Short mmCIF file of C-alpha atoms and ligand atoms in Angstrom, two decimals:
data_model
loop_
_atom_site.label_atom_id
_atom_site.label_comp_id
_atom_site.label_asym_id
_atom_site.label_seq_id
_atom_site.Cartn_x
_atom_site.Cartn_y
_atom_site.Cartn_z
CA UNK A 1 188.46 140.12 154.88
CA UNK A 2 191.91 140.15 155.28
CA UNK A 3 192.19 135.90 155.63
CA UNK A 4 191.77 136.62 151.38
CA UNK A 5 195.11 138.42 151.05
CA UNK A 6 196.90 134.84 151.04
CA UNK A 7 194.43 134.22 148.04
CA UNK A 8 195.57 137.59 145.97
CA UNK A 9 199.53 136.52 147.36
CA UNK A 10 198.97 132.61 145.55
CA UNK A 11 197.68 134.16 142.51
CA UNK A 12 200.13 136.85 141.96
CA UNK A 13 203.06 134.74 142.43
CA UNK A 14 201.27 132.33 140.21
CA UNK A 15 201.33 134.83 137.51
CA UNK A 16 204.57 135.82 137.90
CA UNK A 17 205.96 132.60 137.93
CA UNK A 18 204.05 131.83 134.80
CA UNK A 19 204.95 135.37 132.79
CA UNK A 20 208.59 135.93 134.04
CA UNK A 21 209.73 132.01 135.20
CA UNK A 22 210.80 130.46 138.42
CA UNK A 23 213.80 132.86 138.93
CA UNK A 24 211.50 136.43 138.76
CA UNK A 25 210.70 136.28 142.83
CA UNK A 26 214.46 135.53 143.52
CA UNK A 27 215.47 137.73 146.37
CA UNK A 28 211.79 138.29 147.34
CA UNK A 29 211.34 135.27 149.57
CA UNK A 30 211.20 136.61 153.31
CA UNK A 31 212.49 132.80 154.11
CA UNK A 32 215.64 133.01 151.92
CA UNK A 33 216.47 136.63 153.62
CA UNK A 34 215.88 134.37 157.33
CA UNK A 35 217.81 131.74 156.19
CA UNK A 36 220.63 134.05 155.33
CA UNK A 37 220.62 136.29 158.09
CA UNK A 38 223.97 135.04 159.43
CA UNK A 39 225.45 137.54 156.77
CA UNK A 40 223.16 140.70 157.17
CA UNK A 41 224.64 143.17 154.93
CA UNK A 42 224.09 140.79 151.82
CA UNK A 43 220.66 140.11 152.88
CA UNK A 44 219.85 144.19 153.46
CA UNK A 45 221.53 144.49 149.90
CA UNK A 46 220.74 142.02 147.51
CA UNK A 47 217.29 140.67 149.67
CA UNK A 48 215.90 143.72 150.64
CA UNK A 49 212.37 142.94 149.74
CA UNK A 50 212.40 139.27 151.30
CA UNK A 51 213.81 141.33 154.42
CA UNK A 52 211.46 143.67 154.69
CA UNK A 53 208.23 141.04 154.23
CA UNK A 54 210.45 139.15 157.10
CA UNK A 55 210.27 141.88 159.66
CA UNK A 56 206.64 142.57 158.79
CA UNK A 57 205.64 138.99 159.45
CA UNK A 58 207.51 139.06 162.84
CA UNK A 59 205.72 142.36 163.65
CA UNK A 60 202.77 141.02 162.54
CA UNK A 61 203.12 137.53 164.63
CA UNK A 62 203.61 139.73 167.67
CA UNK A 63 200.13 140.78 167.32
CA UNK A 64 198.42 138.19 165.78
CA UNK A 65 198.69 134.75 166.54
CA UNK A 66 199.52 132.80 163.30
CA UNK A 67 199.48 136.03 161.44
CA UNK A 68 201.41 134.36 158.46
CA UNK A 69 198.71 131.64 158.30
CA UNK A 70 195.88 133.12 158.66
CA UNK A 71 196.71 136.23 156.14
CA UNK A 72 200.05 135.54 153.78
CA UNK A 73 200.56 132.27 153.33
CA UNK A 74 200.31 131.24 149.55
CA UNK A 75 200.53 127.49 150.85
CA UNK A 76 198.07 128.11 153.29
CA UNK A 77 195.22 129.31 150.69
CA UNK A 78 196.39 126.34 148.62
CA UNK A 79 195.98 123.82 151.67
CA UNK A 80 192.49 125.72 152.40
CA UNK A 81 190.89 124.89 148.92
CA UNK A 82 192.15 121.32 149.12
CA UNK A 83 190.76 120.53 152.42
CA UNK A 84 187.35 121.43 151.76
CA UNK A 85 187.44 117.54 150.42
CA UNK A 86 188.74 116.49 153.74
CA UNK A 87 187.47 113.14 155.26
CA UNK A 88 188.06 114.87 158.47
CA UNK A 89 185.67 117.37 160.41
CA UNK A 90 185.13 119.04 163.51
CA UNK A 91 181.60 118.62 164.79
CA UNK A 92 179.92 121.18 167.92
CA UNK A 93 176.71 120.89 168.33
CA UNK A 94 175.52 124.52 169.06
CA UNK A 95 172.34 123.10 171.17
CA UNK A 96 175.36 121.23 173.68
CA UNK A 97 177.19 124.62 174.13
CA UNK A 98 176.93 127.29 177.01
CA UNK A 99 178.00 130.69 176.30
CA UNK A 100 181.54 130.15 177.10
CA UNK A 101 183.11 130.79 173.87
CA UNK A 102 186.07 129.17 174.98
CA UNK A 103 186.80 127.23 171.50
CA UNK A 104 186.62 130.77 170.01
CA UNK A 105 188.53 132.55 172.09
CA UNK A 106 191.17 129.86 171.64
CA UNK A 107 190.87 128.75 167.72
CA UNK A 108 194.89 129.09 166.58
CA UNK A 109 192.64 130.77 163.36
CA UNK A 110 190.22 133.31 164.66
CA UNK A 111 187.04 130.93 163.41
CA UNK A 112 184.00 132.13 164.85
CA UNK A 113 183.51 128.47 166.21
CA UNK A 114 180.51 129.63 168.39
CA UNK A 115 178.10 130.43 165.31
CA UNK A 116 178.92 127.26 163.20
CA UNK A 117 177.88 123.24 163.90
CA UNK A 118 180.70 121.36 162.40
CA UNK A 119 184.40 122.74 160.40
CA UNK A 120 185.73 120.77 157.82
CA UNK A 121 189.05 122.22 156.47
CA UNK A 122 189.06 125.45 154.75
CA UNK A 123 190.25 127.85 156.99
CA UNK A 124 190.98 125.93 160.30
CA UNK A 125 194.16 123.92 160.26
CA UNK A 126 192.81 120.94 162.40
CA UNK A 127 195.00 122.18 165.46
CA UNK A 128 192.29 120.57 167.69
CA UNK A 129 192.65 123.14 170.40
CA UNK A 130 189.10 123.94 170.38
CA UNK A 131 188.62 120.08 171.49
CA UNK A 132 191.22 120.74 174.25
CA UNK A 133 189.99 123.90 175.58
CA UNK A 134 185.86 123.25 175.90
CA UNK A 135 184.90 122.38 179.34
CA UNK A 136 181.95 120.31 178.00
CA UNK A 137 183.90 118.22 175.37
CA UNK A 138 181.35 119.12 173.05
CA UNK A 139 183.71 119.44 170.11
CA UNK A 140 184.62 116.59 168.43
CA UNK A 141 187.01 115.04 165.93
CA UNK A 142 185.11 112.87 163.12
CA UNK A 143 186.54 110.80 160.45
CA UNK A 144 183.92 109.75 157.58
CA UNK A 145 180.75 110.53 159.83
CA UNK A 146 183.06 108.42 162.92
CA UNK A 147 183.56 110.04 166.11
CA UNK A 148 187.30 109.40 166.52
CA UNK A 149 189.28 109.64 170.09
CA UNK A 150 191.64 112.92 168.96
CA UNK A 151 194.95 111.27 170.37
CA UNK A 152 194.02 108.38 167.72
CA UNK A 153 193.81 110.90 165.39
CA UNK A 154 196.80 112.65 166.06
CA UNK A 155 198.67 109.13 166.40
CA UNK A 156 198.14 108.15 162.89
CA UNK A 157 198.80 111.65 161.32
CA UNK A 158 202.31 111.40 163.21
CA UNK A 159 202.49 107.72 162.25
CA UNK A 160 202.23 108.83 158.79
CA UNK A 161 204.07 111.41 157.97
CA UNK A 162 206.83 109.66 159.92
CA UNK A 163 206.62 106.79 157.39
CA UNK A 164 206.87 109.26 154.47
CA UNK A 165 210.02 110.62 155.90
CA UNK A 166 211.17 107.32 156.38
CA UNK A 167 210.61 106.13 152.86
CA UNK A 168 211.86 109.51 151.45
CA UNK A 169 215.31 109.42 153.16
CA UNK A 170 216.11 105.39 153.77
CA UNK A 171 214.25 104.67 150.68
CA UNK A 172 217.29 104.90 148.17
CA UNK A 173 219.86 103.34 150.97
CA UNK A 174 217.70 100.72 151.53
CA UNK A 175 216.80 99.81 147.82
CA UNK A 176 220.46 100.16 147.45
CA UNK A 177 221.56 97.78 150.31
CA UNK A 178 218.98 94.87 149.31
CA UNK A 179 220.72 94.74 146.03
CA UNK A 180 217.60 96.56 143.88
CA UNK A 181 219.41 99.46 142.47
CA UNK A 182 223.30 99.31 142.07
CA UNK A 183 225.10 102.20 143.98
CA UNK A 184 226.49 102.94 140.69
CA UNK A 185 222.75 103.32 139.19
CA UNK A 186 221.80 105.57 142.19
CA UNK A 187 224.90 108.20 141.46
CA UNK A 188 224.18 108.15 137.74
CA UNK A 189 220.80 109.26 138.44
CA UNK A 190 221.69 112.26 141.05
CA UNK A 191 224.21 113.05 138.12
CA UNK A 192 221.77 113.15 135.43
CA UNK A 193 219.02 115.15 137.95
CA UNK A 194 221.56 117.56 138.94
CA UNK A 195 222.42 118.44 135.63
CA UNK A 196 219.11 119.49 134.47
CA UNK A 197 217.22 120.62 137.96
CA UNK A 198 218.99 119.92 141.19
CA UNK A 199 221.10 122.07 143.83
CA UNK A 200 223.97 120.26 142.79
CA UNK A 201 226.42 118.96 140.54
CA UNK A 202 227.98 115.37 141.65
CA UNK A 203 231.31 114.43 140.94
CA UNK A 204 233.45 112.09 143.03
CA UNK A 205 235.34 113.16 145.84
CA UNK A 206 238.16 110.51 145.13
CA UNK A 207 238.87 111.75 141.53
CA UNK A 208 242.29 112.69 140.49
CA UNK A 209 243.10 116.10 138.87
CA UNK A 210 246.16 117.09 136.86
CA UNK A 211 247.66 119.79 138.33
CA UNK A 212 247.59 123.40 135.96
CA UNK A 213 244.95 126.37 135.43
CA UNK A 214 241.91 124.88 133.45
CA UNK A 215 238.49 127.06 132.36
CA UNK A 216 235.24 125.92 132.22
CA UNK A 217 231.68 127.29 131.62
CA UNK A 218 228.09 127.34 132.84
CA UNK A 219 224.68 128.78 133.01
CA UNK A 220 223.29 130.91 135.48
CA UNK A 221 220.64 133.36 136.23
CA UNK A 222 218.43 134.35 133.52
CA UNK A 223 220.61 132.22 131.09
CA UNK A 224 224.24 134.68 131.84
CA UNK A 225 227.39 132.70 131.01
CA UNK A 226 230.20 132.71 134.31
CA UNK A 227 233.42 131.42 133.26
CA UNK A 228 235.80 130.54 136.27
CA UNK A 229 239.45 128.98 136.13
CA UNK A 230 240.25 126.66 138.57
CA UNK A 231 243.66 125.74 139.73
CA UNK A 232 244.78 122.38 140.57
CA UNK A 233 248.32 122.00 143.26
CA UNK A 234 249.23 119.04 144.36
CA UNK A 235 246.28 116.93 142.51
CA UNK A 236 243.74 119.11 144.64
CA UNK A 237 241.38 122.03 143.87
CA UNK A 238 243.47 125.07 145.30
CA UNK A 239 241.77 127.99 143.40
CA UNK A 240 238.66 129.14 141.39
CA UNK A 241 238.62 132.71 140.28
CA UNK A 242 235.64 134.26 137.90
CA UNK A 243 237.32 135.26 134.28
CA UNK A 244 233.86 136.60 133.08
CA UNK A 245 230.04 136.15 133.79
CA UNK A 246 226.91 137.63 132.46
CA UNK A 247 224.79 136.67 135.77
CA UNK A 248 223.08 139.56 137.17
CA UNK A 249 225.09 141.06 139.31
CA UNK A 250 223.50 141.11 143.26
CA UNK A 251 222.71 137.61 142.71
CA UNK A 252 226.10 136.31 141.75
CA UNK A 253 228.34 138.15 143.86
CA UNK A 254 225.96 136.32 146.75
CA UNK A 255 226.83 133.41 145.39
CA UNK A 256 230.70 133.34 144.59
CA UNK A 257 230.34 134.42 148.00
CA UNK A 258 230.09 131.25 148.82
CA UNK A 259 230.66 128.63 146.23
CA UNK A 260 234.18 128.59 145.46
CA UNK A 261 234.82 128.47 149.00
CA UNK A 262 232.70 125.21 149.55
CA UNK A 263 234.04 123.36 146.69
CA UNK A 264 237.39 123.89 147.76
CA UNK A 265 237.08 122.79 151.38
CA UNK A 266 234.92 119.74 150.07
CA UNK A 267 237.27 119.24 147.09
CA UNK A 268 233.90 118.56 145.06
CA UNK A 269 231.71 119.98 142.88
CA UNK A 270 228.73 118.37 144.99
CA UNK A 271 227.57 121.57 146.47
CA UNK A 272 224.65 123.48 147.92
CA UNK A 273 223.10 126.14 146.05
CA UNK A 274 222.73 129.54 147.45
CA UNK A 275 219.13 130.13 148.60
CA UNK A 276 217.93 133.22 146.69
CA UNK A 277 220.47 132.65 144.11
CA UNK A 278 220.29 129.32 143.08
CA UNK A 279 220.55 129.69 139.41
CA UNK A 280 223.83 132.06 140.23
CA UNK A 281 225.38 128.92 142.31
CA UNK A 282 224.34 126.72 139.45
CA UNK A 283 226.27 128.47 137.06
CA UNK A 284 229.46 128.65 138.73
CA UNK A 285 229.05 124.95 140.11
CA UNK A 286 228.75 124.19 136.29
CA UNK A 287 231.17 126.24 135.23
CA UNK A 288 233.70 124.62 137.84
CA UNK A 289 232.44 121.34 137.04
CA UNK A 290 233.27 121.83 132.96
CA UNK A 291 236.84 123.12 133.89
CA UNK A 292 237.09 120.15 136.39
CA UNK A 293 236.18 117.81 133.49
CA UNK A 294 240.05 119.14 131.70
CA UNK A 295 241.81 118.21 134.46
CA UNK A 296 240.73 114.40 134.69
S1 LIG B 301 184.08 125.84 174.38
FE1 LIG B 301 182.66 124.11 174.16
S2 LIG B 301 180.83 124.74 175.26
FE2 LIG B 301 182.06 126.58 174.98
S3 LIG B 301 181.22 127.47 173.10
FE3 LIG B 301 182.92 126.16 172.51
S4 LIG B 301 182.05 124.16 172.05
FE4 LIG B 301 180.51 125.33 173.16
S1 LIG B 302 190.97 122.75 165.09
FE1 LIG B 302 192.16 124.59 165.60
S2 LIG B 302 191.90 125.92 163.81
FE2 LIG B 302 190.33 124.36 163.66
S3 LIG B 302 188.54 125.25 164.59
FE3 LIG B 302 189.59 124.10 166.19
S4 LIG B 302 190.95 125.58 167.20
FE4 LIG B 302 190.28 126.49 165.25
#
């Protein structure tokens, strides 16, 4: 029963996403409290949910292997609908088995792989341990009714999720270098993403300021306004200080924690966001970006 909890997780953050919009679970995420842990006390304070879910999971994983997985995982449930369609199965003949239960006692997902015939998706997360592990080789992997050789398997999943992370990350360099897509093209494009839904806003590192005390405004969480002044010394970025901002206030203070900081040292606009308080780090990127924009 309790492999259905990821089910009620997917739809409740469905809904809440839907009612309240992409920001409401901000600070919930146990994986933006891990990714943070390097500065505790902000996690305990402004993530204290997502750090509480993180130390249950851990618990939990003690226990139970793939506890996450099996149980919580929103993804997981997603993945386990879609896979129903899968070209790939596991067949085990029951009438080829002994009474081992080896595959059973060593399924990553607690199937009950000695009462069923063949597995396709759902639940089981094609780990192929339970092909490892029988003494008989009586499970086996099959591709469209095939009987496939499970390193051959294996091979080409590898081979192709390497090529998607090839083509995601060379891609643009690549399109850029054979003369497809002008570098210029390629900026003006992260500039026009980051603008509306990216972690960033671009400027160029190389751009000159006029030195003086400009202000500038943006948008953060839940629509609040931050207005920062920047200082410029010496034709560099020396100083951003808030004047005002109506952000909410656990989430901004994490960012402007770390924001003005990072542009300064980069001496660009063209930073990370905050995880769990992205829209925060937008605003004051914006807001530094707009100020930035008076000193050209
Ligand atoms: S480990 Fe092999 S022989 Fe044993 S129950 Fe599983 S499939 Fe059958
Ligand atoms: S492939 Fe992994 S998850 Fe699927 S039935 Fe076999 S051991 Fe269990």
């Amino acid at each position: 029963m309790l492999k259905y909890v990821k089910y009620v997780i997917l739809f409740f953050i469905l809904f809440l996403t839907l009612k309240g919009g992409d920001t409401i679970l901000n600070g919930l995420s146990p994986w933006d409290a891990f990714a943070q842990m390097g500065k505790f006390s902000t996690v305990i304070t402004s993530m204290t949910v997502g750090f509480i879910l993180l130390v249950l999971i851990v618990v939990g994983d003690i226990f139970v292997e793939r506890f996450f997985c099996r149980y919580l995982c929103p993804l997981g449930a997603v993945f386990s609908l879609t896979s129903r369609i899968s070209l790939l199965k596991i067949n085990k003949l029951n009438d080829k088995c002994g009474k081992c239960r080896m595959c059973t006692n060593n399924c990553s997902m607690g199937l009950k792989l000695y009462s069923m015939n063949s597995i396709r998706g759902g639940e089981c997360i094609n780990c192929l341990k339970c092909v490892e592990v029988c003494p008989r080789k009586n499970p086996c992997v099959n591709i469209m009714d095939k009987d496939v050789n499970p390193s051959m398997a294996s091979s080409f999943a590898i081979a192709i999720f390497a090529g998607i992370y090839g083509l995601t990350n060379f891609g643009n360099s690549i399109i850029t270098k054979a003369g497809i897509a002008s570098t210029n093209s390629v900026v003006s494009n992260n500039v026009n993403t980051a603008d509306t839904s990216q972690n960033s806003v671009s400027t160029s590192q190389n751009t000159k300021y006029k030195d003086g005390t400009y202000t500038g405004s943006g948008t953060g969480f839940n629509g609040g306004t931050t207005k920062v002044s920047v200082t410029v010394n010496g034709g560099k970025i020396t100083d951003i200080k808030t004047v005002s901002t109506d952000d909410t206030p656990r989430f901004y203070q994490y960012a402007e924690s770390t924001i003005p900081n990072e542009i300064i040292s980069s001496q660009s606009s063209s930073v990370d966001t905050v995880s769990g308080a992205t829209y925060s780090s937008r605003g004051i990127i914006e807001a530094v970006q707009n100020a930035l924009d008076n000193a050209k």
